[in-house]
Coordinates of C-alpha atoms in Angstrom, one line a residue:
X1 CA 92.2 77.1 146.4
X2 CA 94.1 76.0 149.3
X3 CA 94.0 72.2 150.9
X4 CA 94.5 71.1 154.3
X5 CA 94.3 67.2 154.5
X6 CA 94.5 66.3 157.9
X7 CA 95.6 62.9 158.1
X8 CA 94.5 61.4 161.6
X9 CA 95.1 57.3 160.9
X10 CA 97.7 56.2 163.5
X11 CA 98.8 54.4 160.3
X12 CA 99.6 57.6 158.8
X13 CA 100.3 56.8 154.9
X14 CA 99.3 53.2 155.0
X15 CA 95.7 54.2 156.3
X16 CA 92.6 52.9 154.0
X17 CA 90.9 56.2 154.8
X18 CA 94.1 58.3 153.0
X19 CA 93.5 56.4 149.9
X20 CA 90.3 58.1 149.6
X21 CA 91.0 61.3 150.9
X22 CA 93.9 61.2 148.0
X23 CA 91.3 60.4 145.4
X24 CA 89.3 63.1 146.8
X25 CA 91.4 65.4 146.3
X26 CA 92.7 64.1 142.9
X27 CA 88.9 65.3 141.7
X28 CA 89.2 68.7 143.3
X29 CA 92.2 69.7 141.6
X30 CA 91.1 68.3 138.4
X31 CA 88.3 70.4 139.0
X32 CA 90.0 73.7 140.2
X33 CA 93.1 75.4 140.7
X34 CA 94.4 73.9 144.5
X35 CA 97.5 73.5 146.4
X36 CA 97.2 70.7 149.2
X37 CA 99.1 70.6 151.9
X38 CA 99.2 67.2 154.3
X39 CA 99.7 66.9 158.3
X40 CA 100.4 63.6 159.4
X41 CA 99.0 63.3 162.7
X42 CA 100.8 60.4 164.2
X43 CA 104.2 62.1 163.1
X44 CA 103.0 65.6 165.0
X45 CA 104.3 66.5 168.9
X46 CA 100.7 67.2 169.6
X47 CA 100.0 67.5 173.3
X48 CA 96.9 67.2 175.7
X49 CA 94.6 70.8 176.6
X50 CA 95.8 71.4 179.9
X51 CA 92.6 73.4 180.4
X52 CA 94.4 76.3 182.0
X53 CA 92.3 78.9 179.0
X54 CA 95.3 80.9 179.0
X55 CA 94.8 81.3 175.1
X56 CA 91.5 83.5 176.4
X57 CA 92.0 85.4 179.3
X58 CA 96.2 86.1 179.3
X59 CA 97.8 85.4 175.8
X60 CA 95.1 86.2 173.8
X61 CA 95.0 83.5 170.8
X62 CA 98.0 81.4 171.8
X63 CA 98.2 78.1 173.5
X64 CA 101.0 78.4 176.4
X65 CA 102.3 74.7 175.3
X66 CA 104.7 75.0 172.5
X67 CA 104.7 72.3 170.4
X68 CA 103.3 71.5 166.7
X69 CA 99.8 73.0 167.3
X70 CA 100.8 76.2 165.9
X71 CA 101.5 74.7 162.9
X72 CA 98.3 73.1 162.9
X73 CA 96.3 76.4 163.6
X74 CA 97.8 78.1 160.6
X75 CA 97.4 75.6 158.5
X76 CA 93.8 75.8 159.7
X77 CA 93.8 79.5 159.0
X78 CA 95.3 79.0 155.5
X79 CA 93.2 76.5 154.7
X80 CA 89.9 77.2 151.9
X81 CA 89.0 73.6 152.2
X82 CA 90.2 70.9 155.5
X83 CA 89.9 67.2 154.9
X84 CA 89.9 65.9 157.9
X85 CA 90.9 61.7 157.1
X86 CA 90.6 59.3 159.7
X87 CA 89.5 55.9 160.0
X88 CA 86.8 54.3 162.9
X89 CA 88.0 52.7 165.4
X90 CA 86.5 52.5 168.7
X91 CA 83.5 54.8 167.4
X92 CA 85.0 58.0 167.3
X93 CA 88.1 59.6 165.9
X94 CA 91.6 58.2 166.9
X95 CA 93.0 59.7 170.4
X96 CA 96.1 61.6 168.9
X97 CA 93.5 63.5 166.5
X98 CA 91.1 64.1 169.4
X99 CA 93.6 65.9 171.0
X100 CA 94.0 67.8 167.9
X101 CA 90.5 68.9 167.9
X102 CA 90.7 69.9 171.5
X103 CA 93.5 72.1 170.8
X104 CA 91.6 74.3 168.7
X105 CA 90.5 76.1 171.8
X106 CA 93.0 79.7 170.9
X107 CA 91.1 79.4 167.5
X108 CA 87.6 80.6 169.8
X109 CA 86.2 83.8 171.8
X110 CA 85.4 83.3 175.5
X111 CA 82.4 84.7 175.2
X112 CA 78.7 83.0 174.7
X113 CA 76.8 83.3 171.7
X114 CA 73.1 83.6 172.4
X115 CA 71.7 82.0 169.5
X116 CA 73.6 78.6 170.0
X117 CA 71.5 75.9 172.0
X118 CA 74.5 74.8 173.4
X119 CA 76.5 78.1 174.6
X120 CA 79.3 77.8 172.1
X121 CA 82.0 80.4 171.8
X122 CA 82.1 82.5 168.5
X123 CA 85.6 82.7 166.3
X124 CA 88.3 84.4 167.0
X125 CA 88.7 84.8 163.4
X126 CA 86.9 84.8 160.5
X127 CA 85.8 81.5 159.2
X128 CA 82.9 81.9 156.6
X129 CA 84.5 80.9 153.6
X130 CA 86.0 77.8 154.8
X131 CA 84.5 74.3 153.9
X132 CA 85.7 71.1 155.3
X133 CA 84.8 67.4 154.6
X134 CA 85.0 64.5 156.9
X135 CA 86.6 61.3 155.3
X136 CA 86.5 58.4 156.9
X137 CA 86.6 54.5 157.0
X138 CA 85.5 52.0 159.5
X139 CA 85.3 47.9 160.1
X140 CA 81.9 47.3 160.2
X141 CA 79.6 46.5 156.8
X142 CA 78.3 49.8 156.9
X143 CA 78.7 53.1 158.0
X144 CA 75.1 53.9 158.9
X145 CA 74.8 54.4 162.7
X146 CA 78.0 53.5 163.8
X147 CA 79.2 57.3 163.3
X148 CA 76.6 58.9 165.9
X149 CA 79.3 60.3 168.3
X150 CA 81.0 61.6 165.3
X151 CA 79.0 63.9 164.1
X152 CA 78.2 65.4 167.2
X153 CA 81.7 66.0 167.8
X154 CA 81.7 67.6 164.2
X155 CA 78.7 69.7 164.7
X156 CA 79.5 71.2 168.0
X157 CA 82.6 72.7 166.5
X158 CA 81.9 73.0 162.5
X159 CA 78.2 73.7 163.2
X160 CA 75.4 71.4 161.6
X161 CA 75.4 70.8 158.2
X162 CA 78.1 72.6 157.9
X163 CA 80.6 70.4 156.3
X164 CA 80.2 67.1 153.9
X165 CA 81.4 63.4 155.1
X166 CA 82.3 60.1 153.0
X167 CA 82.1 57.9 155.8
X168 CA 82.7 54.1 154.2
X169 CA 82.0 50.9 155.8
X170 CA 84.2 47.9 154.7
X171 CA 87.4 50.1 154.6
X172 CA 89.7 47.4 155.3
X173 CA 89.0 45.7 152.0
X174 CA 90.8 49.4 150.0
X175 CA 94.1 46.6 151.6
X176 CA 93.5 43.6 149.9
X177 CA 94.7 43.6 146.1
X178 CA 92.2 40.9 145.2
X179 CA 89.1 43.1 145.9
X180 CA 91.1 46.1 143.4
X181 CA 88.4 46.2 140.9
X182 CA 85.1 46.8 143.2
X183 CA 87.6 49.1 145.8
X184 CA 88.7 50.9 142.7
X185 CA 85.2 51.8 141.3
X186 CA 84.7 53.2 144.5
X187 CA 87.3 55.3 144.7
X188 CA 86.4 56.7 141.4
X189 CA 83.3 57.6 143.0
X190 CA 85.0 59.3 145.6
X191 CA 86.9 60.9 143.1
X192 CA 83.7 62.2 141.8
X193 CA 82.6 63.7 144.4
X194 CA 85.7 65.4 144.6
X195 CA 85.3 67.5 141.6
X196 CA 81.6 67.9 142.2
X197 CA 82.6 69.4 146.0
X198 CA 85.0 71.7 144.1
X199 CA 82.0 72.8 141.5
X200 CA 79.4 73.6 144.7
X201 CA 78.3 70.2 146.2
X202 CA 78.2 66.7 145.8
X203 CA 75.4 65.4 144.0
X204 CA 72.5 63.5 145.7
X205 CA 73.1 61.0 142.9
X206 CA 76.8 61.0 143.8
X207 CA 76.0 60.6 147.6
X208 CA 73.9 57.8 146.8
X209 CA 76.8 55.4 144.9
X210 CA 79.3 56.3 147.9
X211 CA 76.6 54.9 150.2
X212 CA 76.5 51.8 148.6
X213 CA 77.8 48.7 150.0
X214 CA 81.3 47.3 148.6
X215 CA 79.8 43.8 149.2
X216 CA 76.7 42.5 151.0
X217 CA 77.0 42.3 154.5
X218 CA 76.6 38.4 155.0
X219 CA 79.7 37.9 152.4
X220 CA 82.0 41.0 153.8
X221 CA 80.8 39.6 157.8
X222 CA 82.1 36.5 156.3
X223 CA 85.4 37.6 155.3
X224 CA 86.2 39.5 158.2
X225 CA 85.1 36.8 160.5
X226 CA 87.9 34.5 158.7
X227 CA 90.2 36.7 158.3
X228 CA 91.1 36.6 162.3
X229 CA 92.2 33.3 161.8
X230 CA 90.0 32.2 164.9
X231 CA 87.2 29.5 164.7
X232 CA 83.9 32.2 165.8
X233 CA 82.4 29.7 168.3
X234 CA 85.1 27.8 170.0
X235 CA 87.7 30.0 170.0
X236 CA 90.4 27.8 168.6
X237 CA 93.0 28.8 166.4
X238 CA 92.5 28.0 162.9
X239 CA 95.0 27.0 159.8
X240 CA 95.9 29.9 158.0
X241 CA 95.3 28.6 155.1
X242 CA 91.9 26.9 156.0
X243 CA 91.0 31.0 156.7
X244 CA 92.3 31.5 153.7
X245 CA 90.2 29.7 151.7
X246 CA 86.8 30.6 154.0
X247 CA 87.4 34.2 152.5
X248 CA 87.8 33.0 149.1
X249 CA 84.5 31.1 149.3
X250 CA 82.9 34.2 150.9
X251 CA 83.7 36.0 147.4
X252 CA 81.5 33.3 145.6
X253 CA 78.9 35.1 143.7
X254 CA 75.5 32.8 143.5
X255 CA 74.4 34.5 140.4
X256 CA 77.5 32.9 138.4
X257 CA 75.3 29.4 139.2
X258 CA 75.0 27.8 136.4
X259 CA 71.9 25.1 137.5
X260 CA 74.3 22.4 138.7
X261 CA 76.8 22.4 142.1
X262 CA 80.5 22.5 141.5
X263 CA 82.9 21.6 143.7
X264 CA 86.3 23.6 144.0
X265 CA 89.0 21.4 145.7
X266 CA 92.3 23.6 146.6
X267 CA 95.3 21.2 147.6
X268 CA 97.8 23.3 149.1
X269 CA 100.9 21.0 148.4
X270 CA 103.6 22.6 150.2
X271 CA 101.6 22.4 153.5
X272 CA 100.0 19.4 152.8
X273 CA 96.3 20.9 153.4
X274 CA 93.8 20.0 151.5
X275 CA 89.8 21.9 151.3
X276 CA 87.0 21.9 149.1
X277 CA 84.3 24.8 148.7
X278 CA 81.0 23.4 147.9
X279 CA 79.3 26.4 145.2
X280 CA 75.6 25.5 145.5
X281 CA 72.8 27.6 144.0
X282 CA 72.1 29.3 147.1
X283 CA 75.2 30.1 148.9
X284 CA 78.3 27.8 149.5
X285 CA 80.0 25.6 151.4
X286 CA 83.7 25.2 152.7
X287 CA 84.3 21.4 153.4
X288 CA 87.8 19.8 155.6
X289 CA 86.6 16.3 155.5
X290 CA 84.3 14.2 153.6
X291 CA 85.4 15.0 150.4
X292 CA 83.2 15.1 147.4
X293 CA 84.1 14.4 143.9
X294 CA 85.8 17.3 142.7
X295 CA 84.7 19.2 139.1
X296 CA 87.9 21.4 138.9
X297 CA 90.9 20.7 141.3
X298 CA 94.0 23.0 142.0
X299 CA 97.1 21.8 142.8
X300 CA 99.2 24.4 144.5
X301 CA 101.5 25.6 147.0
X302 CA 100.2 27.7 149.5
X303 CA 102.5 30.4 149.5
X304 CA 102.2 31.3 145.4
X305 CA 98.3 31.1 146.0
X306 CA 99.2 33.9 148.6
X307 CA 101.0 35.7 146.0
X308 CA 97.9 35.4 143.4
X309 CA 96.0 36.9 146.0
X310 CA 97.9 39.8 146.9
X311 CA 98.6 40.6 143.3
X312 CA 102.3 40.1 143.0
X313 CA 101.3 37.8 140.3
X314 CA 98.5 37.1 138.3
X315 CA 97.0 33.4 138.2
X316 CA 97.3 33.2 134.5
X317 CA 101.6 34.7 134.6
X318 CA 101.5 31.7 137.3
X319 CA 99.8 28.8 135.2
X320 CA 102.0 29.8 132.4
X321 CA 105.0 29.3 134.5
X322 CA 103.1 26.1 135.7
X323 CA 103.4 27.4 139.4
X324 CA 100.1 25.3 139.7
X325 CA 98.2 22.7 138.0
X326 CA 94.2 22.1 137.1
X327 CA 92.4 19.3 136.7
X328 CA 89.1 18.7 135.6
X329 CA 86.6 21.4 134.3
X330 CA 88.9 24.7 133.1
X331 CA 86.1 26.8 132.7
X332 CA 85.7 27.6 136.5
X333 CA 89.7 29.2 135.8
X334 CA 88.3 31.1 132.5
X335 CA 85.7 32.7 134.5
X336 CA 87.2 32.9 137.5
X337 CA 86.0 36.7 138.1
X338 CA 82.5 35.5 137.0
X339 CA 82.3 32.8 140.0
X340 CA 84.4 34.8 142.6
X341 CA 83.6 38.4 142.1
X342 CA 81.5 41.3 142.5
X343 CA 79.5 42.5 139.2
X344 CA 78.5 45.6 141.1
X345 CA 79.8 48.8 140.2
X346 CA 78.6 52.4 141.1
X347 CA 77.4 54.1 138.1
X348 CA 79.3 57.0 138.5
X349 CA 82.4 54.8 137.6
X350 CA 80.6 53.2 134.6
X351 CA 79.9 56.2 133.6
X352 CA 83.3 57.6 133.6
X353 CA 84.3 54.5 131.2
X354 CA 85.0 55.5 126.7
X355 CA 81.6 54.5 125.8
X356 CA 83.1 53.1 123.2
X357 CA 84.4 50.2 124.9
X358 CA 80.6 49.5 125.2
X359 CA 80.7 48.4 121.5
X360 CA 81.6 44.7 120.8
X361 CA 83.8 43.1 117.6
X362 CA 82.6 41.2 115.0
X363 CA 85.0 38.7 113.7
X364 CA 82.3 37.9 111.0
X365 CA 82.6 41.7 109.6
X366 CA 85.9 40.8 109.0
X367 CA 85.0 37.7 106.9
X368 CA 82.0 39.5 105.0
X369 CA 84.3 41.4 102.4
X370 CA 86.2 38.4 101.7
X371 CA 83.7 35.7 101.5
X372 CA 81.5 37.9 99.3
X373 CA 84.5 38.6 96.8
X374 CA 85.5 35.2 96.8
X375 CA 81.7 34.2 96.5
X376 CA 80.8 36.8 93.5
X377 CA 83.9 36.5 91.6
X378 CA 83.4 32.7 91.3
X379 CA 80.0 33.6 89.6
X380 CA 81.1 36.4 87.3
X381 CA 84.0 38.4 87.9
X382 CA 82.9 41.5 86.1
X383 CA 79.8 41.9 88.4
X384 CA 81.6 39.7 91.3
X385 CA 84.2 43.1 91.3
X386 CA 81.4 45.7 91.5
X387 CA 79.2 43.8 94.0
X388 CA 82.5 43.4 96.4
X389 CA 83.4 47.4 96.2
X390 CA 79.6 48.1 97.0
X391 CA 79.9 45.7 100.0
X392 CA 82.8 47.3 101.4
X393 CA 81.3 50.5 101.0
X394 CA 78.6 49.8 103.2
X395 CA 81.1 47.8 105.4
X396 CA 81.7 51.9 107.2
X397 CA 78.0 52.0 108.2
X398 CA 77.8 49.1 110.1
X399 CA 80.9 50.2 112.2
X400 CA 78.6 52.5 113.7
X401 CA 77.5 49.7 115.6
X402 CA 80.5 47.6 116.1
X403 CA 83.7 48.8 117.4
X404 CA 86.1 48.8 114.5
X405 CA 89.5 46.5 114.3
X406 CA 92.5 47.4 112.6
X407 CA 91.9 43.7 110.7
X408 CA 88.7 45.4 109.9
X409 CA 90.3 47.7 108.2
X410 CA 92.9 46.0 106.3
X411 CA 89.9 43.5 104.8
X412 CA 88.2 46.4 103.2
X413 CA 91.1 48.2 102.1
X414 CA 92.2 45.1 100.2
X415 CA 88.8 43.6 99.1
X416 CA 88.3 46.9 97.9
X417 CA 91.8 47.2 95.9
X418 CA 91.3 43.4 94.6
X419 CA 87.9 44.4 93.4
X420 CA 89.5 47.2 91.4
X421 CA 92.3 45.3 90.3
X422 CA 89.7 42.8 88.4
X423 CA 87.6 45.6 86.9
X424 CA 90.9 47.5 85.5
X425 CA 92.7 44.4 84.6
X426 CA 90.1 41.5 83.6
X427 CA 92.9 38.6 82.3
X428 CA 94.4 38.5 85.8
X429 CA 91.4 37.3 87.4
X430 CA 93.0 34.1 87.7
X431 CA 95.9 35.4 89.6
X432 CA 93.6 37.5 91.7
X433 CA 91.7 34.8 93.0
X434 CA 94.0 32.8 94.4
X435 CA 96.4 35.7 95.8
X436 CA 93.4 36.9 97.5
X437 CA 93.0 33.6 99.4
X438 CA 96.8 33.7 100.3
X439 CA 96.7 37.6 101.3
X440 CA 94.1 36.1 103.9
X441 CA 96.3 33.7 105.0
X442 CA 98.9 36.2 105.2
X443 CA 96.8 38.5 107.2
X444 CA 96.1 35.8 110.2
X445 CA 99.4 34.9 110.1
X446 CA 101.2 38.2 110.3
X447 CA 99.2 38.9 113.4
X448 CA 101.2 36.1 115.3
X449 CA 103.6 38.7 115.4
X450 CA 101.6 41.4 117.5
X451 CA 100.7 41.6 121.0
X452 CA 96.9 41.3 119.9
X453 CA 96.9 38.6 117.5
X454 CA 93.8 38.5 115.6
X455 CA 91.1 36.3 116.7
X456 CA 91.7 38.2 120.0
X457 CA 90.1 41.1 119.2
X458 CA 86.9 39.5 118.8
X459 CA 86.9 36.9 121.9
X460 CA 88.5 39.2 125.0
X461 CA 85.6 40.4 125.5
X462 CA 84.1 37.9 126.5
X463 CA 86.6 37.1 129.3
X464 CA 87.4 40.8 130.2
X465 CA 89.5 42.9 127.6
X466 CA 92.0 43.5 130.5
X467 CA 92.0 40.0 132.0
X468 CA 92.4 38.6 128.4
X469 CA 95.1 40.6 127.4
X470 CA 97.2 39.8 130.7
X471 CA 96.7 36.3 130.4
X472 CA 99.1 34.8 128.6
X473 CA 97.8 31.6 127.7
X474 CA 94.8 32.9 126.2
X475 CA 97.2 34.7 124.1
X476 CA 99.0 32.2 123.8
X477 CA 95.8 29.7 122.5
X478 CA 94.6 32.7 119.9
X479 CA 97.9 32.3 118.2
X480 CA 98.3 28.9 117.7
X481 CA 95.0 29.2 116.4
X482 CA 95.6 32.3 113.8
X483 CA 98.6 30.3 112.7
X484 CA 97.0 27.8 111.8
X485 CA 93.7 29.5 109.7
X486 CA 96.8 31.3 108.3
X487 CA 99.1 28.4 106.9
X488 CA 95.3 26.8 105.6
X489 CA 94.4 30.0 103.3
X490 CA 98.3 30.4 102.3
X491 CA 97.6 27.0 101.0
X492 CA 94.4 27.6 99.6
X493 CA 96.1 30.1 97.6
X494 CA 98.3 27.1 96.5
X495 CA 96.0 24.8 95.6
X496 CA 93.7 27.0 94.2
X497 CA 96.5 28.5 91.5
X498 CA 97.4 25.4 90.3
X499 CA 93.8 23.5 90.4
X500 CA 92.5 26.7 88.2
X501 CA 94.7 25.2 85.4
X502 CA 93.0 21.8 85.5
X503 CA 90.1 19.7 84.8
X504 CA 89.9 19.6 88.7
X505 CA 88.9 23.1 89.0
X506 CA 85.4 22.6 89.2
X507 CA 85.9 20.5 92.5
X508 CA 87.4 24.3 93.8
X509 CA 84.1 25.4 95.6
X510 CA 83.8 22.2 97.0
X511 CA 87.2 22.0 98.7
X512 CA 87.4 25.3 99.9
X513 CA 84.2 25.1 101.3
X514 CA 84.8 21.8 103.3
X515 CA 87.9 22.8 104.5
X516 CA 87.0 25.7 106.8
X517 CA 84.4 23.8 108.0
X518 CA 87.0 21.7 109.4
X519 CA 89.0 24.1 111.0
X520 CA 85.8 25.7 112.3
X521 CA 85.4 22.1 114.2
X522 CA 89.2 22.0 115.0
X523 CA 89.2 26.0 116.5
X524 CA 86.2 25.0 118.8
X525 CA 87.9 21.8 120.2
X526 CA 91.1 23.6 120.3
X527 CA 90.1 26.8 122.6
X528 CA 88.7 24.0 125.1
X529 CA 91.5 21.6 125.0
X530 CA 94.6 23.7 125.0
X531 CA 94.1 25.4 128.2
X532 CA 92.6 22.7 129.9
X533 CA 95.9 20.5 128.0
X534 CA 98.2 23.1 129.4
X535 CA 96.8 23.6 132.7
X536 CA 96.8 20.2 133.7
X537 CA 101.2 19.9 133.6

């Protein structure tokens, strides 16, 4: 299957409209066989129709003016399926690529076809196999009714209905880095349809998603409107930074509210600008003067703020190199996605996700072997041993239901082997015990050492798995925290050894009962304070 992407953006490669058509044709070849072949427009020697029709009535099929339009014309020729990618600018196609189109003319017969309601000219050659798709992007909210004049243009010379579009409104946001995870859903989509296109058609329910708006209109307006850097009703030239911050409010998504206003302050400190956005339950509000009491307040400088924005770094590589400081409520900068993002996705791209990601962690499956050996072993080890292997047995159903850890794993396997070590070997129950509390505290401990330490597996999720795992001080918080449940059990073990062999022994469930309970109390303090702690520098 042969390609032919047309590329008509003035802005050749760095055109929002090529990302698309490239994703495009990623799902046709993953679909099919294909070989794609790309003409940059803008890069072309494509000049006007001079209107003479020599190509009809003296050289029969070629155009007198010899420049890259042959090319073009067998490309076209070679071509099983023509993209033809450009993006909206003064409602129609770009000028260069107009001229393009005009220069099809050798590709036609002189003569009138009868059955056309506009006297159009038949092919020269024949086209009946070949299918093209119109790709496109434009600067308004949506695409509906702003491409009129385009697809007349398209079905004078392709025929109606005879060729699919993807025409997206919003297309300037495919630039902005921030936006990546709603613009990248979508291009998904457009991948979709892609592979679909290459299987017979795009499906309705395929056509639907890509008609979708990225955002709502009043928020992308919004956005757009700022983004000129030009106040809308006087005119006047505004900070770039006060711009700046209207299209961060613009993002704020009203469903994060959480029954109470907050009050964002960003002090840009190397510009010495200084703005608040009001989030209220119904919209928001971006405030210059009049300040109101803050509930979380960012110290920055405008130019690494810049630099969040565009992606070159993350906020939370930033915080951990204390590019910035916080003060006040940090939970606004743990759920920053939540409060300034879009939850919307097309279902084609969920769809596409492992299902399996759908399943959450359990950190209390983890514990379940281990409290019940500890638990039933204290009773009567005989029957403690059998009820432990029985409840580690059963541990593989419920994974069914919960995504499975590799600390899942591990707990079973060595309940399991503990619990078979105190049926085969009955006079080392006293050793077992307490090396099973210290093999715990190993466990947590050990985990400091891996990217993913352990408590992480069962709390990304609920900040984003990805976000989570590039954020170093949440990372950085789990471990501090795994050390420290670690160096308790390793004691545990300790204590518990020695306190076997005393009078004292019976106090044993007590203590190492109380004692999680406090570092239950410390962990939830902890996860709050450290970042906020940290944050604050």
């Amino acid at each position: 299957m042969n390609i032919l992407l047309i590329n008509g953006s003035p802005k050749g490669k760095r055109s929002n409209t090529y990302r698309l058509s490239r994703a495009f044709v990623e799902g046709v070849s993953e679909a099919a066989d294909s070989v794609c072949e790309e003409l940059t427009v803008s890069d072309m020697d494509i000049r006007p129709c001079l209107g003479c029709f020599s190509c009809w009535s003296k050289t029969e099929g070629e155009c007198v003016v010899k420049d890259d339009m042959k090319t073009v014309l067998d490309k076209l020729l070679w071509a099983d399926i023509v993209i033809w990618s450009f993006g909206l600018y003064y409602f129609n196609v770009p000028g260069k690529l107009k001229t393009l189109i005009d220069r099809q003319l050798p590709l036609a017969l002189p003569f009138m076809v009868s059955e056309s309601e506009t006297g159009s000219h038949p092919s020269r050659y024949d086209m009946s196999g070949k299918r093209h798709v119109i790709i496109s992007t434009c600067g308004f909210y949506t695409a509906e009714g702003n491409y009129d004049s385009v697809y007349a243009m398209f079905d004078h010379f392709l025929g109606k209905n005879n060729y699919e579009s993807i025409c997206c409104g919003q297309g300037e946001l495919f630039r902005v880095p921030e936006l990546h995870e709603r613009t990248d859903a979508y291009l998904l989509c457009v991948k979709q349809a892609g592979k679909e296109f290459a299987q017979g058609g795009i499906k309705t329910e395929t056509k639907n998603h890509l008609n979708e708006l990225l955002f709502p209109r009043e928020v992308f307006e919004e956005m757009a409107d700022a983004s000129w850097g030009i106040e809308k009703t006087t005119g006047e030239k505004q900070s770039e930074a006060f711009g700046f911050t209207r299209q961060m409010a613009a993002l704020y998504n009203t469903g994060s509210y959480s029954g109470k206003d907050k009050v964002l302050e960003m002090e840009y400190t190397d510009i010495g600008e200084r703005y608040q956005i009001l989030m209220k339950r119904d919209g928001h509000e971006v405030i210059r003067e009049d300040f109101l009491p803050f509930t979380t307040k960012i110290e920055t400088p405008f130019s690494v703020w810049q630099d969040i924005a565009i992606g070159k770094i993350s906020g939370a590589e930033a915080l951990t190199k204390r590019l910035y400081r916080v003060e006040g409520d940090f939970d606004l900068m743990l759920n920053w996605d939540k409060y300034f993002g879009s939850d919307k996705k097309p279902e084609s791209a969920k769809g596409s996700a492992d299902k399996k990601s759908d399943r959450g962690t359990s950190l209390l499956l983890t514990l379940i072997p281990w409290i019940t050996f500890w638990v039933a072993m204290a009773i009567n080890s005989h029957i403690g041993a059998f009820v432990s292997i029985c409840v580690c047995a059963v541990m593989n159903l419920v994974f069914f239901r919960f995504r499975k850890t590799v600390y899942d794993v591990i707990s079973v396997t060595a309940v399991t082997g503990l619990s078979v070590a105190a049926l085969l070997f009955p006079d080392i129950v006293n050793i077992l015990l307490p090396a099973s509390y210290a093999a715990f505290g190993a466990m947590w401990c050990v985990s400091c050492l891996f990217k993913i330490p352990l408590t992480a597996w069962y709390s990304m999720k609920n900040y984003g798995e990805d976000s989570a795992l590039d954020n170093p001080l949440f990372l950085r918080t789990n471990r501090i925290i795994c050390l420290a449940w670690g160096l308790l059990y390793l004691a545990t073990g300790v204590w518990t050894f020695f306190l076997m062999r005393t009078p004292a022994s019976s106090y044993l469930a007590v203590i190492n009962n109380i004692m999680p309970i406090f570092m239950g109390i410390f962990t939830v303090w902890f996860q709050s304070w450290y970042p906020r702690h940290y944050a604050s520098k």
